Short mmCIF file of C-alpha atoms in Angstrom, two decimals:
data_model
loop_
_atom_site.label_atom_id
_atom_site.label_comp_id
_atom_site.label_asym_id
_atom_site.label_seq_id
_atom_site.Cartn_x
_atom_site.Cartn_y
_atom_site.Cartn_z
CA UNK A 30 -11.92 16.62 -3.37
CA UNK A 31 -12.81 13.72 -1.20
CA UNK A 32 -10.64 12.38 1.76
CA UNK A 33 -10.10 9.09 -0.03
CA UNK A 34 -8.85 10.71 -2.85
CA UNK A 35 -6.09 12.20 -0.72
CA UNK A 36 -4.86 9.12 0.88
CA UNK A 37 -1.36 8.13 0.12
CA UNK A 38 -0.69 5.16 2.53
CA UNK A 39 -3.43 3.28 0.94
CA UNK A 40 -4.55 2.28 -2.74
CA UNK A 41 -8.25 2.79 -3.67
CA UNK A 42 -8.51 1.27 -7.04
CA UNK A 43 -8.89 -2.53 -6.58
CA UNK A 44 -8.83 -4.23 -10.01
CA UNK A 45 -7.71 -7.85 -8.97
CA UNK A 46 -11.13 -8.98 -9.68
CA UNK A 47 -11.03 -7.51 -13.06
CA UNK A 48 -7.39 -8.32 -14.29
CA UNK A 49 -6.53 -11.65 -12.83
CA UNK A 50 -5.66 -13.95 -15.55
CA UNK A 51 -7.49 -17.03 -13.59
CA UNK A 52 -10.76 -14.68 -14.18
CA UNK A 53 -9.90 -13.98 -17.83
CA UNK A 54 -11.19 -17.06 -19.92
CA UNK A 55 -8.16 -16.76 -22.74
CA UNK A 56 -5.72 -17.03 -19.92
CA UNK A 57 -7.00 -19.15 -17.07
CA UNK A 58 -5.84 -22.43 -18.53
CA UNK A 59 -1.93 -21.50 -18.76
CA UNK A 60 -1.51 -19.28 -15.91
CA UNK A 61 -0.13 -19.83 -12.24
CA UNK A 62 0.19 -17.95 -9.24
CA UNK A 63 3.72 -17.31 -7.81
CA UNK A 64 4.24 -17.96 -4.15
CA UNK A 65 6.68 -15.98 -2.02
CA UNK A 66 7.90 -16.39 1.47
CA UNK A 67 8.01 -13.57 4.06
CA UNK A 68 11.18 -11.40 2.75
CA UNK A 69 11.38 -12.72 -0.38
CA UNK A 70 11.83 -9.93 -3.23
CA UNK A 71 9.59 -10.24 -6.38
CA UNK A 72 11.75 -7.90 -8.12
CA UNK A 73 14.90 -5.61 -7.47
CA UNK A 74 15.58 -2.14 -8.77
CA UNK A 75 17.24 -2.16 -12.36
CA UNK A 76 15.42 -5.39 -13.14
CA UNK A 77 13.57 -5.47 -16.55
CA UNK A 78 9.98 -4.42 -16.07
CA UNK A 79 7.95 -6.83 -18.01
CA UNK A 80 4.73 -7.54 -15.96
CA UNK A 81 2.16 -6.04 -13.76
CA UNK A 82 1.43 -7.97 -10.38
CA UNK A 83 -1.85 -8.61 -8.44
CA UNK A 84 -1.77 -9.74 -4.87
CA UNK A 85 -3.94 -12.78 -4.43
CA UNK A 86 -2.88 -13.13 -0.65
CA UNK A 87 -0.69 -11.60 1.76
CA UNK A 88 1.12 -7.97 1.47
CA UNK A 89 3.83 -6.41 -0.53
CA UNK A 90 6.15 -3.51 0.26
CA UNK A 91 7.29 -1.09 -2.40
CA UNK A 92 10.26 1.02 -1.57
CA UNK A 93 13.98 1.84 -2.74
CA UNK A 94 17.35 2.46 -0.82
CA UNK A 95 19.27 5.60 -0.78
CA UNK A 96 22.81 6.00 -1.46
CA UNK A 97 23.63 5.51 2.04
CA UNK A 98 21.72 2.27 2.27
CA UNK A 99 18.64 3.44 3.98
CA UNK A 100 15.17 1.77 3.01
CA UNK A 101 12.53 4.12 2.05
CA UNK A 102 9.26 2.41 2.18
CA UNK A 103 6.69 4.16 -0.54
CA UNK A 104 3.68 1.74 0.16
CA UNK A 105 2.43 -1.29 1.70
CA UNK A 106 -0.14 -3.05 -0.70
CA UNK A 107 -2.69 -6.07 0.51
CA UNK A 108 -4.91 -8.72 -1.00
CA UNK A 109 -6.55 -7.29 -4.32
CA UNK A 110 -4.22 -4.65 -5.06
CA UNK A 111 -1.68 -4.28 -7.84
CA UNK A 112 1.80 -3.01 -8.14
CA UNK A 113 4.45 -2.66 -11.04
CA UNK A 114 2.08 -0.49 -13.25
CA UNK A 115 4.64 2.03 -14.21
CA UNK A 116 5.83 -0.62 -16.69
CA UNK A 117 2.80 0.62 -18.64
CA UNK A 118 4.12 4.30 -18.89
CA UNK A 119 7.46 3.28 -20.32
CA UNK A 120 9.28 2.13 -17.13
CA UNK A 121 12.08 -0.28 -18.69
CA UNK A 122 13.58 -1.14 -15.72
CA UNK A 123 12.47 -1.31 -12.06
CA UNK A 124 13.23 1.69 -10.01
CA UNK A 125 11.89 0.39 -6.88
CA UNK A 126 11.90 -3.19 -5.02
CA UNK A 127 8.88 -5.19 -4.33
CA UNK A 128 9.22 -7.61 -1.23
CA UNK A 129 6.89 -9.94 0.46
CA UNK A 130 5.96 -9.13 4.05
CA UNK A 131 4.04 -12.47 4.97
CA UNK A 132 4.61 -16.00 4.46
CA UNK A 133 2.51 -17.74 1.73
CA UNK A 134 2.10 -14.57 0.06
CA UNK A 135 0.53 -15.35 -3.51
CA UNK A 136 0.84 -13.04 -6.55
CA UNK A 137 -0.62 -13.19 -9.93
CA UNK A 138 1.63 -11.84 -12.83
CA UNK A 139 0.60 -10.68 -16.11
CA UNK A 140 2.93 -9.60 -18.93
CA UNK A 141 2.85 -6.07 -20.18
CA UNK A 142 1.75 -7.45 -23.77
CA UNK A 143 -1.33 -9.11 -22.25
CA UNK A 144 -2.40 -6.06 -20.19
CA UNK A 145 -2.18 -3.59 -23.22
CA UNK A 146 -4.26 -6.09 -25.11
CA UNK A 147 -6.83 -6.01 -22.39
CA UNK A 148 -6.94 -2.00 -22.03
CA UNK A 149 -7.22 -1.89 -25.74
CA UNK A 150 -10.22 -3.84 -25.80
CA UNK A 151 -11.80 -2.43 -22.47
CA UNK A 152 -11.98 1.39 -22.41
CA UNK A 153 -13.21 1.23 -18.84
CA UNK A 154 -10.15 -0.76 -17.62
CA UNK A 155 -8.08 1.55 -19.45
CA UNK A 156 -9.16 4.41 -17.42
CA UNK A 157 -9.22 2.54 -14.21
CA UNK A 158 -5.60 1.97 -14.90
CA UNK A 159 -4.43 5.43 -15.51
CA UNK A 160 -6.64 6.48 -12.52
CA UNK A 161 -4.76 4.26 -10.32
CA UNK A 162 -1.14 5.77 -11.93
CA UNK A 163 -2.63 9.12 -11.08
CA UNK A 164 -3.72 8.72 -7.69
CA UNK A 165 -0.37 6.98 -6.60
CA UNK A 166 1.52 10.14 -7.95
CA UNK A 167 -0.67 12.44 -5.86
CA UNK A 168 -0.24 10.33 -2.94
CA UNK A 169 3.73 10.41 -3.47
CA UNK A 170 3.19 14.19 -3.72
CA UNK A 171 1.27 14.45 -0.36
CA UNK A 172 3.72 12.26 1.16
CA UNK A 173 6.68 14.62 0.29
CA UNK A 174 4.61 17.75 1.34
CA UNK A 175 3.84 16.01 4.85
CA UNK A 176 7.36 15.09 5.38
CA UNK A 177 8.82 18.75 4.86
CA UNK A 178 6.13 20.70 6.38
CA UNK A 179 4.44 18.66 9.26
CA UNK A 180 6.07 17.25 12.79
CA UNK A 181 6.25 13.66 13.46
CA UNK A 182 3.14 13.63 15.73
CA UNK A 183 1.02 15.32 13.11
CA UNK A 184 2.25 12.62 10.43
CA UNK A 185 1.24 9.85 12.66
CA UNK A 186 -2.27 11.25 13.46
CA UNK A 187 -2.85 11.92 9.72
CA UNK A 188 -1.78 8.27 9.28
CA UNK A 189 -4.48 7.13 11.81
CA UNK A 190 -7.15 9.44 10.28
CA UNK A 191 -6.33 8.31 6.77
CA UNK A 192 -6.46 4.70 7.80
CA UNK A 193 -9.79 5.21 9.47
CA UNK A 194 -11.18 6.47 6.26
CA UNK A 195 -10.06 4.26 4.12
CA UNK A 196 -9.95 0.91 6.01
CA UNK A 197 -12.10 1.86 9.18
CA UNK A 198 -15.19 0.01 10.48
CA UNK A 199 -17.58 1.97 12.69
CA UNK A 200 -18.09 0.09 16.09
CA UNK A 201 -20.69 2.40 17.84
CA UNK A 202 -18.92 5.74 18.42
CA UNK A 203 -15.67 4.23 17.66
CA UNK A 204 -13.63 3.35 14.66
CA UNK A 205 -11.95 0.07 14.28
CA UNK A 206 -8.99 -0.30 11.90
CA UNK A 207 -7.91 -3.93 11.26
CA UNK A 208 -4.47 -3.85 10.40
CA UNK A 209 -1.20 -5.98 10.38
CA UNK A 210 1.09 -3.10 10.38
CA UNK A 211 3.73 -2.99 13.02
CA UNK A 212 5.04 0.14 14.71
CA UNK A 213 8.19 0.12 12.35
CA UNK A 214 5.85 -0.30 9.48
CA UNK A 215 4.17 2.79 10.60
CA UNK A 216 7.45 4.60 11.19
CA UNK A 217 8.51 3.81 7.52
CA UNK A 218 5.23 5.09 5.94
CA UNK A 219 5.48 8.25 7.98
CA UNK A 220 8.94 9.15 7.69
CA UNK A 221 9.45 8.70 11.53
CA UNK A 222 11.67 6.34 13.89
CA UNK A 223 9.74 3.11 15.41
CA UNK A 224 10.58 4.71 18.85
CA UNK A 225 8.99 7.80 17.93
CA UNK A 226 5.92 6.10 16.62
CA UNK A 227 5.61 3.82 19.92
CA UNK A 228 5.86 6.76 21.88
CA UNK A 229 2.88 8.74 20.09
CA UNK A 230 0.78 5.91 20.19
CA UNK A 231 1.30 5.42 23.70
CA UNK A 232 0.61 9.01 24.44
CA UNK A 233 -2.68 8.67 22.28
CA UNK A 234 -3.52 5.52 24.12
CA UNK A 235 -3.11 7.20 27.68
CA UNK A 236 -5.16 10.04 27.00
CA UNK A 237 -7.87 7.44 25.67
CA UNK A 238 -7.95 8.84 22.43
CA UNK A 239 -7.10 5.22 20.85
CA UNK A 240 -6.28 1.69 21.85
CA UNK A 241 -4.16 -0.99 19.83
CA UNK A 242 -3.15 -4.42 20.06
CA UNK A 243 -1.29 -6.57 17.09
CA UNK A 244 -4.45 -6.85 15.06
CA UNK A 245 -6.25 -3.48 15.23
CA UNK A 246 -6.14 0.03 16.10
CA UNK A 247 -9.20 1.47 17.82
CA UNK A 248 -10.01 5.15 17.55
CA UNK A 249 -12.18 6.41 20.35
CA UNK A 250 -13.29 9.61 18.48
CA UNK A 251 -12.28 10.87 15.23
CA UNK A 252 -13.31 14.34 15.88
CA UNK A 253 -11.05 14.35 19.09
CA UNK A 254 -8.11 12.77 17.47
CA UNK A 255 -5.77 15.81 17.14
#
């Protein structure tokens, strides 16, 4: 199994260019993007699941709240990615919330009926959608395993390695990860606290294994990052 198929922090099926109604001749004249400000919700738990959404610009956070009111973040998605796809599997009401993380976040909705029609006409699209759903289930399973059996430092280091495998760009011997994720975002994704993430990242930085600022994380040597 490849490293990418093991990732649970990032999504690796980009369907926006295939699915966006603006790129579909029969829909482009009547379709409009929906724009959200930072922290606005696209949908809440228990709302009817009637559409699938594609991110044209900005980032979307998916998660739910525990009975104690604690926020649990399942994924942070960016431009070109889709969410709300469980409506295709029979989800009648949303289990999670979807919330914009940036100002001027633009989302492209498509109704379940339109999506089903497109999938019926395109076997490759049908395959990609179900591949996406399967990948996300496996990523959630991996996340649960990590939370149960691995300590905080290991989870943060694996997060960095996963991010490098999927989003990283080689710069000489180093790997640069462009990211807008805050320490709090990383903490939410790895099941740790913001303070713990800050401590671990600073320790890795002092050991000259990584460098980071608000726009990027630079891994000096992936083989040395343990």
